[in-house]
Amino acid sequence: FVNLAGEGAAADQLTTLTYTGCAEGDLCILSTSGANAITVDDANIDLGAATRAIAAPGTYLILVYNGTQWGELAFIVGDNV
């Protein structure tokens, strides 16, 4: 589980997710508790859309590692949890 925080008071963008020691099938849940949205870009993450905006409360991006790269497993927005 990764609770994202932007830099400064404005919205921010995440273009790369790097974590060593991942194994195929590992999951990563991205969320934010801040007031600003974090936009995840599909440049190095295989998303179901060009971008995903993670904004509090209750927005989660669930990723799975396929052995080479992270890919979107589910995107849950707002009160749909």
PDB file of N, CA and C in Angstrom:
ATOM      1  N   PHE A   1       0.854  -1.175   0.000  1.00  0.00           N
ATOM      2  CA  PHE A   1       0.000   0.000   0.000  1.00  0.00           C
ATOM      3  C   PHE A   1       0.889   1.224   0.000  1.00  0.00           C
ATOM      4  N   VAL A   2       0.641   2.142  -0.927  1.00  0.00           N
ATOM      5  CA  VAL A   2       1.418   3.376  -1.020  1.00  0.00           C
ATOM      6  C   VAL A   2       0.457   4.554  -0.922  1.00  0.00           C
ATOM      7  N   ASN A   3       0.656   5.380   0.087  1.00  0.00           N
ATOM      8  CA  ASN A   3      -0.127   6.594   0.258  1.00  0.00           C
ATOM      9  C   ASN A   3       0.664   7.731  -0.389  1.00  0.00           C
ATOM     10  N   LEU A   4       0.234   8.159  -1.560  1.00  0.00           N
ATOM     11  CA  LEU A   4       0.962   9.163  -2.333  1.00  0.00           C
ATOM     12  C   LEU A   4       0.779  10.553  -1.759  1.00  0.00           C
ATOM     13  N   ALA A   5       1.817  11.356  -1.879  1.00  0.00           N
ATOM     14  CA  ALA A   5       1.768  12.762  -1.478  1.00  0.00           C
ATOM     15  C   ALA A   5       2.400  13.586  -2.593  1.00  0.00           C
ATOM     16  N   GLY A   6       1.748  14.659  -2.968  1.00  0.00           N
ATOM     17  CA  GLY A   6       2.291  15.532  -3.999  1.00  0.00           C
ATOM     18  C   GLY A   6       3.382  16.426  -3.444  1.00  0.00           C
ATOM     19  N   GLU A   7       4.074  17.068  -4.347  1.00  0.00           N
ATOM     20  CA  GLU A   7       5.112  18.020  -3.965  1.00  0.00           C
ATOM     21  C   GLU A   7       4.500  19.406  -3.944  1.00  0.00           C
ATOM     22  N   GLY A   8       4.416  20.006  -2.796  1.00  0.00           N
ATOM     23  CA  GLY A   8       3.838  21.339  -2.695  1.00  0.00           C
ATOM     24  C   GLY A   8       2.323  21.285  -2.585  1.00  0.00           C
ATOM     25  N   ALA A   9       1.691  22.408  -2.883  1.00  0.00           N
ATOM     26  CA  ALA A   9       0.253  22.542  -2.682  1.00  0.00           C
ATOM     27  C   ALA A   9      -0.570  22.214  -3.919  1.00  0.00           C
ATOM     28  N   ALA A  10       0.067  21.980  -5.044  1.00  0.00           N
ATOM     29  CA  ALA A  10      -0.662  21.728  -6.284  1.00  0.00           C
ATOM     30  C   ALA A  10      -0.781  20.241  -6.566  1.00  0.00           C
ATOM     31  N   ALA A  11      -1.624  19.904  -7.521  1.00  0.00           N
ATOM     32  CA  ALA A  11      -1.733  18.521  -7.974  1.00  0.00           C
ATOM     33  C   ALA A  11      -0.393  18.082  -8.558  1.00  0.00           C
ATOM     34  N   ASP A  12      -0.161  16.776  -8.590  1.00  0.00           N
ATOM     35  CA  ASP A  12       1.124  16.251  -9.041  1.00  0.00           C
ATOM     36  C   ASP A  12       0.896  15.070  -9.976  1.00  0.00           C
ATOM     37  N   GLN A  13       1.979  14.635 -10.632  1.00  0.00           N
ATOM     38  CA  GLN A  13       1.881  13.538 -11.585  1.00  0.00           C
ATOM     39  C   GLN A  13       2.913  12.464 -11.268  1.00  0.00           C
ATOM     40  N   LEU A  14       2.476  11.197 -11.361  1.00  0.00           N
ATOM     41  CA  LEU A  14       3.344  10.037 -11.183  1.00  0.00           C
ATOM     42  C   LEU A  14       3.504   9.370 -12.540  1.00  0.00           C
ATOM     43  N   THR A  15       4.750   9.313 -13.044  1.00  0.00           N
ATOM     44  CA  THR A  15       4.985   8.722 -14.362  1.00  0.00           C
ATOM     45  C   THR A  15       5.699   7.384 -14.297  1.00  0.00           C
ATOM     46  N   THR A  16       6.377   7.105 -13.191  1.00  0.00           N
ATOM     47  CA  THR A  16       7.132   5.867 -13.071  1.00  0.00           C
ATOM     48  C   THR A  16       6.958   5.295 -11.676  1.00  0.00           C
ATOM     49  N   LEU A  17       6.785   3.996 -11.608  1.00  0.00           N
ATOM     50  CA  LEU A  17       6.710   3.286 -10.340  1.00  0.00           C
ATOM     51  C   LEU A  17       7.862   2.293 -10.324  1.00  0.00           C
ATOM     52  N   THR A  18       8.824   2.521  -9.442  1.00  0.00           N
ATOM     53  CA  THR A  18       9.995   1.663  -9.367  1.00  0.00           C
ATOM     54  C   THR A  18      10.113   1.073  -7.970  1.00  0.00           C
ATOM     55  N   TYR A  19      10.197  -0.238  -7.907  1.00  0.00           N
ATOM     56  CA  TYR A  19      10.391  -0.925  -6.635  1.00  0.00           C
ATOM     57  C   TYR A  19      11.185  -2.181  -6.912  1.00  0.00           C
ATOM     58  N   THR A  20      12.330  -2.334  -6.293  1.00  0.00           N
ATOM     59  CA  THR A  20      13.134  -3.529  -6.505  1.00  0.00           C
ATOM     60  C   THR A  20      12.656  -4.635  -5.573  1.00  0.00           C
ATOM     61  N   GLY A  21      12.806  -5.849  -6.013  1.00  0.00           N
ATOM     62  CA  GLY A  21      12.390  -6.989  -5.213  1.00  0.00           C
ATOM     63  C   GLY A  21      10.983  -7.452  -5.506  1.00  0.00           C
ATOM     64  N   CYS A  22      10.367  -6.938  -6.566  1.00  0.00           N
ATOM     65  CA  CYS A  22       9.014  -7.359  -6.922  1.00  0.00           C
ATOM     66  C   CYS A  22       9.043  -8.722  -7.579  1.00  0.00           C
ATOM     67  N   ALA A  23       8.005  -9.489  -7.324  1.00  0.00           N
ATOM     68  CA  ALA A  23       7.827 -10.780  -7.969  1.00  0.00           C
ATOM     69  C   ALA A  23       6.537 -10.749  -8.771  1.00  0.00           C
ATOM     70  N   GLU A  24       6.463 -11.557  -9.799  1.00  0.00           N
ATOM     71  CA  GLU A  24       5.256 -11.644 -10.602  1.00  0.00           C
ATOM     72  C   GLU A  24       4.059 -11.948  -9.707  1.00  0.00           C
ATOM     73  N   GLY A  25       2.995 -11.183  -9.883  1.00  0.00           N
ATOM     74  CA  GLY A  25       1.788 -11.355  -9.080  1.00  0.00           C
ATOM     75  C   GLY A  25       1.694 -10.428  -7.884  1.00  0.00           C
ATOM     76  N   ASP A  26       2.774  -9.701  -7.554  1.00  0.00           N
ATOM     77  CA  ASP A  26       2.720  -8.742  -6.447  1.00  0.00           C
ATOM     78  C   ASP A  26       1.704  -7.647  -6.759  1.00  0.00           C
ATOM     79  N   LEU A  27       1.043  -7.175  -5.709  1.00  0.00           N
ATOM     80  CA  LEU A  27       0.064  -6.099  -5.844  1.00  0.00           C
ATOM     81  C   LEU A  27       0.584  -4.816  -5.215  1.00  0.00           C
ATOM     82  N   CYS A  28       0.143  -3.693  -5.744  1.00  0.00           N
ATOM     83  CA  CYS A  28       0.445  -2.382  -5.181  1.00  0.00           C
ATOM     84  C   CYS A  28      -0.841  -1.575  -5.221  1.00  0.00           C
ATOM     85  N   ILE A  29      -1.247  -1.037  -4.072  1.00  0.00           N
ATOM     86  CA  ILE A  29      -2.442  -0.209  -3.990  1.00  0.00           C
ATOM     87  C   ILE A  29      -1.999   1.231  -3.788  1.00  0.00           C
ATOM     88  N   LEU A  30      -2.386   2.102  -4.712  1.00  0.00           N
ATOM     89  CA  LEU A  30      -2.040   3.520  -4.628  1.00  0.00           C
ATOM     90  C   LEU A  30      -3.253   4.306  -4.169  1.00  0.00           C
ATOM     91  N   SER A  31      -3.039   5.212  -3.231  1.00  0.00           N
ATOM     92  CA  SER A  31      -4.083   6.075  -2.705  1.00  0.00           C
ATOM     93  C   SER A  31      -3.438   7.390  -2.295  1.00  0.00           C
ATOM     94  N   THR A  32      -4.250   8.333  -1.863  1.00  0.00           N
ATOM     95  CA  THR A  32      -3.720   9.573  -1.326  1.00  0.00           C
ATOM     96  C   THR A  32      -4.630  10.058  -0.205  1.00  0.00           C
ATOM     97  N   SER A  33      -4.029  10.634   0.789  1.00  0.00           N
ATOM     98  CA  SER A  33      -4.829  11.219   1.868  1.00  0.00           C
ATOM     99  C   SER A  33      -4.798  12.737   1.793  1.00  0.00           C
ATOM    100  N   GLY A  34      -4.064  13.254   0.825  1.00  0.00           N
ATOM    101  CA  GLY A  34      -3.960  14.695   0.665  1.00  0.00           C
ATOM    102  C   GLY A  34      -5.158  15.274  -0.061  1.00  0.00           C
ATOM    103  N   ALA A  35      -5.232  16.575  -0.072  1.00  0.00           N
ATOM    104  CA  ALA A  35      -6.340  17.278  -0.722  1.00  0.00           C
ATOM    105  C   ALA A  35      -6.132  17.394  -2.226  1.00  0.00           C
ATOM    106  N   ASN A  36      -4.905  17.181  -2.707  1.00  0.00           N
ATOM    107  CA  ASN A  36      -4.600  17.344  -4.123  1.00  0.00           C
ATOM    108  C   ASN A  36      -4.555  16.007  -4.846  1.00  0.00           C
ATOM    109  N   ALA A  37      -5.061  15.998  -6.065  1.00  0.00           N
ATOM    110  CA  ALA A  37      -5.058  14.786  -6.878  1.00  0.00           C
ATOM    111  C   ALA A  37      -3.641  14.453  -7.337  1.00  0.00           C
ATOM    112  N   ILE A  38      -3.377  13.161  -7.434  1.00  0.00           N
ATOM    113  CA  ILE A  38      -2.146  12.663  -8.039  1.00  0.00           C
ATOM    114  C   ILE A  38      -2.574  11.976  -9.326  1.00  0.00           C
ATOM    115  N   THR A  39      -2.063  12.432 -10.448  1.00  0.00           N
ATOM    116  CA  THR A  39      -2.392  11.832 -11.735  1.00  0.00           C
ATOM    117  C   THR A  39      -1.320  10.814 -12.091  1.00  0.00           C
ATOM    118  N   VAL A  40      -1.745   9.577 -12.337  1.00  0.00           N
ATOM    119  CA  VAL A  40      -0.834   8.509 -12.732  1.00  0.00           C
ATOM    120  C   VAL A  40      -0.872   8.426 -14.253  1.00  0.00           C
ATOM    121  N   ASP A  41       0.300   8.471 -14.876  1.00  0.00           N
ATOM    122  CA  ASP A  41       0.463   8.467 -16.322  1.00  0.00           C
ATOM    123  C   ASP A  41       0.820   7.054 -16.777  1.00  0.00           C
ATOM    124  N   ASP A  42       0.346   6.652 -17.947  1.00  0.00           N
ATOM    125  CA  ASP A  42       0.634   5.300 -18.425  1.00  0.00           C
ATOM    126  C   ASP A  42       1.940   5.190 -19.197  1.00  0.00           C
ATOM    127  N   ALA A  43       2.855   6.146 -19.051  1.00  0.00           N
ATOM    128  CA  ALA A  43       4.135   6.095 -19.753  1.00  0.00           C
ATOM    129  C   ALA A  43       4.910   4.819 -19.410  1.00  0.00           C
ATOM    130  N   ASN A  44       4.987   4.448 -18.142  1.00  0.00           N
ATOM    131  CA  ASN A  44       5.715   3.247 -17.723  1.00  0.00           C
ATOM    132  C   ASN A  44       4.852   2.308 -16.890  1.00  0.00           C
ATOM    133  N   ILE A  45       3.570   2.606 -16.786  1.00  0.00           N
ATOM    134  CA  ILE A  45       2.629   1.778 -16.046  1.00  0.00           C
ATOM    135  C   ILE A  45       1.493   1.452 -17.015  1.00  0.00           C
ATOM    136  N   ASP A  46       1.156   0.184 -17.171  1.00  0.00           N
ATOM    137  CA  ASP A  46       0.124  -0.229 -18.120  1.00  0.00           C
ATOM    138  C   ASP A  46      -1.253   0.010 -17.516  1.00  0.00           C
ATOM    139  N   LEU A  47      -1.857   1.137 -17.878  1.00  0.00           N
ATOM    140  CA  LEU A  47      -3.165   1.518 -17.350  1.00  0.00           C
ATOM    141  C   LEU A  47      -4.268   1.212 -18.355  1.00  0.00           C
ATOM    142  N   GLY A  48      -5.507   1.198 -17.887  1.00  0.00           N
ATOM    143  CA  GLY A  48      -6.664   1.017 -18.753  1.00  0.00           C
ATOM    144  C   GLY A  48      -7.077   2.303 -19.443  1.00  0.00           C
ATOM    145  N   ALA A  49      -6.401   3.401 -19.128  1.00  0.00           N
ATOM    146  CA  ALA A  49      -6.645   4.715 -19.742  1.00  0.00           C
ATOM    147  C   ALA A  49      -5.299   5.434 -19.825  1.00  0.00           C
ATOM    148  N   ALA A  50      -5.275   6.570 -20.498  1.00  0.00           N
ATOM    149  CA  ALA A  50      -4.027   7.331 -20.627  1.00  0.00           C
ATOM    150  C   ALA A  50      -3.531   7.815 -19.269  1.00  0.00           C
ATOM    151  N   THR A  51      -4.471   8.195 -18.401  1.00  0.00           N
ATOM    152  CA  THR A  51      -4.130   8.632 -17.048  1.00  0.00           C
ATOM    153  C   THR A  51      -5.220   8.175 -16.084  1.00  0.00           C
ATOM    154  N   ARG A  52      -4.868   8.153 -14.805  1.00  0.00           N
ATOM    155  CA  ARG A  52      -5.821   7.900 -13.731  1.00  0.00           C
ATOM    156  C   ARG A  52      -5.563   8.940 -12.653  1.00  0.00           C
ATOM    157  N   ALA A  53      -6.605   9.625 -12.196  1.00  0.00           N
ATOM    158  CA  ALA A  53      -6.474  10.635 -11.148  1.00  0.00           C
ATOM    159  C   ALA A  53      -6.875  10.014  -9.812  1.00  0.00           C
ATOM    160  N   ILE A  54      -5.924  10.000  -8.897  1.00  0.00           N
ATOM    161  CA  ILE A  54      -6.171   9.474  -7.560  1.00  0.00           C
ATOM    162  C   ILE A  54      -6.376  10.666  -6.645  1.00  0.00           C
ATOM    163  N   ALA A  55      -7.593  10.796  -6.128  1.00  0.00           N
ATOM    164  CA  ALA A  55      -7.929  11.928  -5.266  1.00  0.00           C
ATOM    165  C   ALA A  55      -8.696  11.429  -4.055  1.00  0.00           C
ATOM    166  N   ALA A  56      -8.406  11.987  -2.917  1.00  0.00           N
ATOM    167  CA  ALA A  56      -9.111  11.611  -1.682  1.00  0.00           C
ATOM    168  C   ALA A  56     -10.521  12.163  -1.744  1.00  0.00           C
ATOM    169  N   PRO A  57     -11.467  11.582  -1.104  1.00  0.00           N
ATOM    170  CA  PRO A  57     -11.369  10.336  -0.362  1.00  0.00           C
ATOM    171  C   PRO A  57     -11.788   9.136  -1.205  1.00  0.00           C
ATOM    172  N   GLY A  58     -11.260   8.000  -0.882  1.00  0.00           N
ATOM    173  CA  GLY A  58     -11.709   6.724  -1.415  1.00  0.00           C
ATOM    174  C   GLY A  58     -11.406   6.389  -2.854  1.00  0.00           C
ATOM    175  N   THR A  59     -10.364   6.956  -3.429  1.00  0.00           N
ATOM    176  CA  THR A  59      -9.965   6.565  -4.778  1.00  0.00           C
ATOM    177  C   THR A  59      -8.710   5.710  -4.672  1.00  0.00           C
ATOM    178  N   TYR A  60      -8.752   4.549  -5.306  1.00  0.00           N
ATOM    179  CA  TYR A  60      -7.646   3.597  -5.228  1.00  0.00           C
ATOM    180  C   TYR A  60      -7.310   3.083  -6.618  1.00  0.00           C
ATOM    181  N   LEU A  61      -6.018   2.966  -6.907  1.00  0.00           N
ATOM    182  CA  LEU A  61      -5.536   2.332  -8.125  1.00  0.00           C
ATOM    183  C   LEU A  61      -4.792   1.081  -7.685  1.00  0.00           C
ATOM    184  N   ILE A  62      -5.285  -0.074  -8.093  1.00  0.00           N
ATOM    185  CA  ILE A  62      -4.674  -1.346  -7.709  1.00  0.00           C
ATOM    186  C   ILE A  62      -3.908  -1.873  -8.912  1.00  0.00           C
ATOM    187  N   LEU A  63      -2.613  -2.105  -8.700  1.00  0.00           N
ATOM    188  CA  LEU A  63      -1.720  -2.557  -9.762  1.00  0.00           C
ATOM    189  C   LEU A  63      -1.215  -3.965  -9.459  1.00  0.00           C
ATOM    190  N   VAL A  64      -0.914  -4.717 -10.518  1.00  0.00           N
ATOM    191  CA  VAL A  64      -0.312  -6.041 -10.378  1.00  0.00           C
ATOM    192  C   VAL A  64       0.965  -6.042 -11.213  1.00  0.00           C
ATOM    193  N   TYR A  65       2.005  -6.721 -10.696  1.00  0.00           N
ATOM    194  CA  TYR A  65       3.294  -6.789 -11.389  1.00  0.00           C
ATOM    195  C   TYR A  65       3.333  -8.074 -12.215  1.00  0.00           C
ATOM    196  N   ASN A  66       3.620  -7.966 -13.502  1.00  0.00           N
ATOM    197  CA  ASN A  66       3.621  -9.136 -14.381  1.00  0.00           C
ATOM    198  C   ASN A  66       5.010  -9.740 -14.580  1.00  0.00           C
ATOM    199  N   GLY A  67       5.967  -9.316 -13.800  1.00  0.00           N
ATOM    200  CA  GLY A  67       7.339  -9.786 -13.946  1.00  0.00           C
ATOM    201  C   GLY A  67       8.220  -8.804 -14.690  1.00  0.00           C
ATOM    202  N   THR A  68       7.588  -7.878 -15.414  1.00  0.00           N
ATOM    203  CA  THR A  68       8.310  -6.870 -16.180  1.00  0.00           C
ATOM    204  C   THR A  68       7.851  -5.456 -15.858  1.00  0.00           C
ATOM    205  N   GLN A  69       6.547  -5.280 -15.738  1.00  0.00           N
ATOM    206  CA  GLN A  69       6.020  -3.941 -15.475  1.00  0.00           C
ATOM    207  C   GLN A  69       4.729  -4.035 -14.660  1.00  0.00           C
ATOM    208  N   TRP A  70       4.350  -2.893 -14.078  1.00  0.00           N
ATOM    209  CA  TRP A  70       3.107  -2.784 -13.322  1.00  0.00           C
ATOM    210  C   TRP A  70       1.960  -2.540 -14.288  1.00  0.00           C
ATOM    211  N   GLY A  71       0.801  -3.138 -14.017  1.00  0.00           N
ATOM    212  CA  GLY A  71      -0.383  -2.944 -14.833  1.00  0.00           C
ATOM    213  C   GLY A  71      -1.613  -2.774 -13.960  1.00  0.00           C
ATOM    214  N   GLU A  72      -2.581  -2.063 -14.478  1.00  0.00           N
ATOM    215  CA  GLU A  72      -3.804  -1.802 -13.729  1.00  0.00           C
ATOM    216  C   GLU A  72      -4.633  -3.073 -13.564  1.00  0.00           C
ATOM    217  N   LEU A  73      -5.007  -3.347 -12.332  1.00  0.00           N
ATOM    218  CA  LEU A  73      -5.915  -4.444 -12.023  1.00  0.00           C
ATOM    219  C   LEU A  73      -7.313  -3.897 -11.760  1.00  0.00           C
ATOM    220  N   ALA A  74      -7.388  -2.764 -11.029  1.00  0.00           N
ATOM    221  CA  ALA A  74      -8.675  -2.138 -10.739  1.00  0.00           C
ATOM    222  C   ALA A  74      -8.461  -0.658 -10.427  1.00  0.00           C
ATOM    223  N   PHE A  75      -9.484   0.129 -10.749  1.00  0.00           N
ATOM    224  CA  PHE A  75      -9.489   1.554 -10.421  1.00  0.00           C
ATOM    225  C   PHE A  75     -10.812   1.830  -9.741  1.00  0.00           C
ATOM    226  N   ILE A  76     -10.760   2.209  -8.483  1.00  0.00           N
ATOM    227  CA  ILE A  76     -11.960   2.419  -7.676  1.00  0.00           C
ATOM    228  C   ILE A  76     -12.039   3.910  -7.353  1.00  0.00           C
ATOM    229  N   VAL A  77     -13.154   4.527  -7.718  1.00  0.00           N
ATOM    230  CA  VAL A  77     -13.296   5.978  -7.578  1.00  0.00           C
ATOM    231  C   VAL A  77     -14.295   6.331  -6.496  1.00  0.00           C
ATOM    232  N   GLY A  78     -13.878   7.259  -5.631  1.00  0.00           N
ATOM    233  CA  GLY A  78     -14.766   7.860  -4.645  1.00  0.00           C
ATOM    234  C   GLY A  78     -15.436   6.902  -3.695  1.00  0.00           C
ATOM    235  N   ASP A  79     -16.750   6.957  -3.638  1.00  0.00           N
ATOM    236  CA  ASP A  79     -17.519   6.205  -2.661  1.00  0.00           C
ATOM    237  C   ASP A  79     -17.848   4.786  -3.104  1.00  0.00           C
ATOM    238  N   ASN A  80     -17.171   4.255  -4.115  1.00  0.00           N
ATOM    239  CA  ASN A  80     -17.458   2.918  -4.629  1.00  0.00           C
ATOM    240  C   ASN A  80     -16.719   1.816  -3.894  1.00  0.00           C
ATOM    241  N   VAL A  81     -16.213   2.088  -2.705  1.00  0.00           N
ATOM    242  CA  VAL A  81     -15.472   1.074  -1.939  1.00  0.00           C
ATOM    243  C   VAL A  81     -16.385   0.362  -0.977  1.00  0.00           C
TER     244      VAL A  81
END
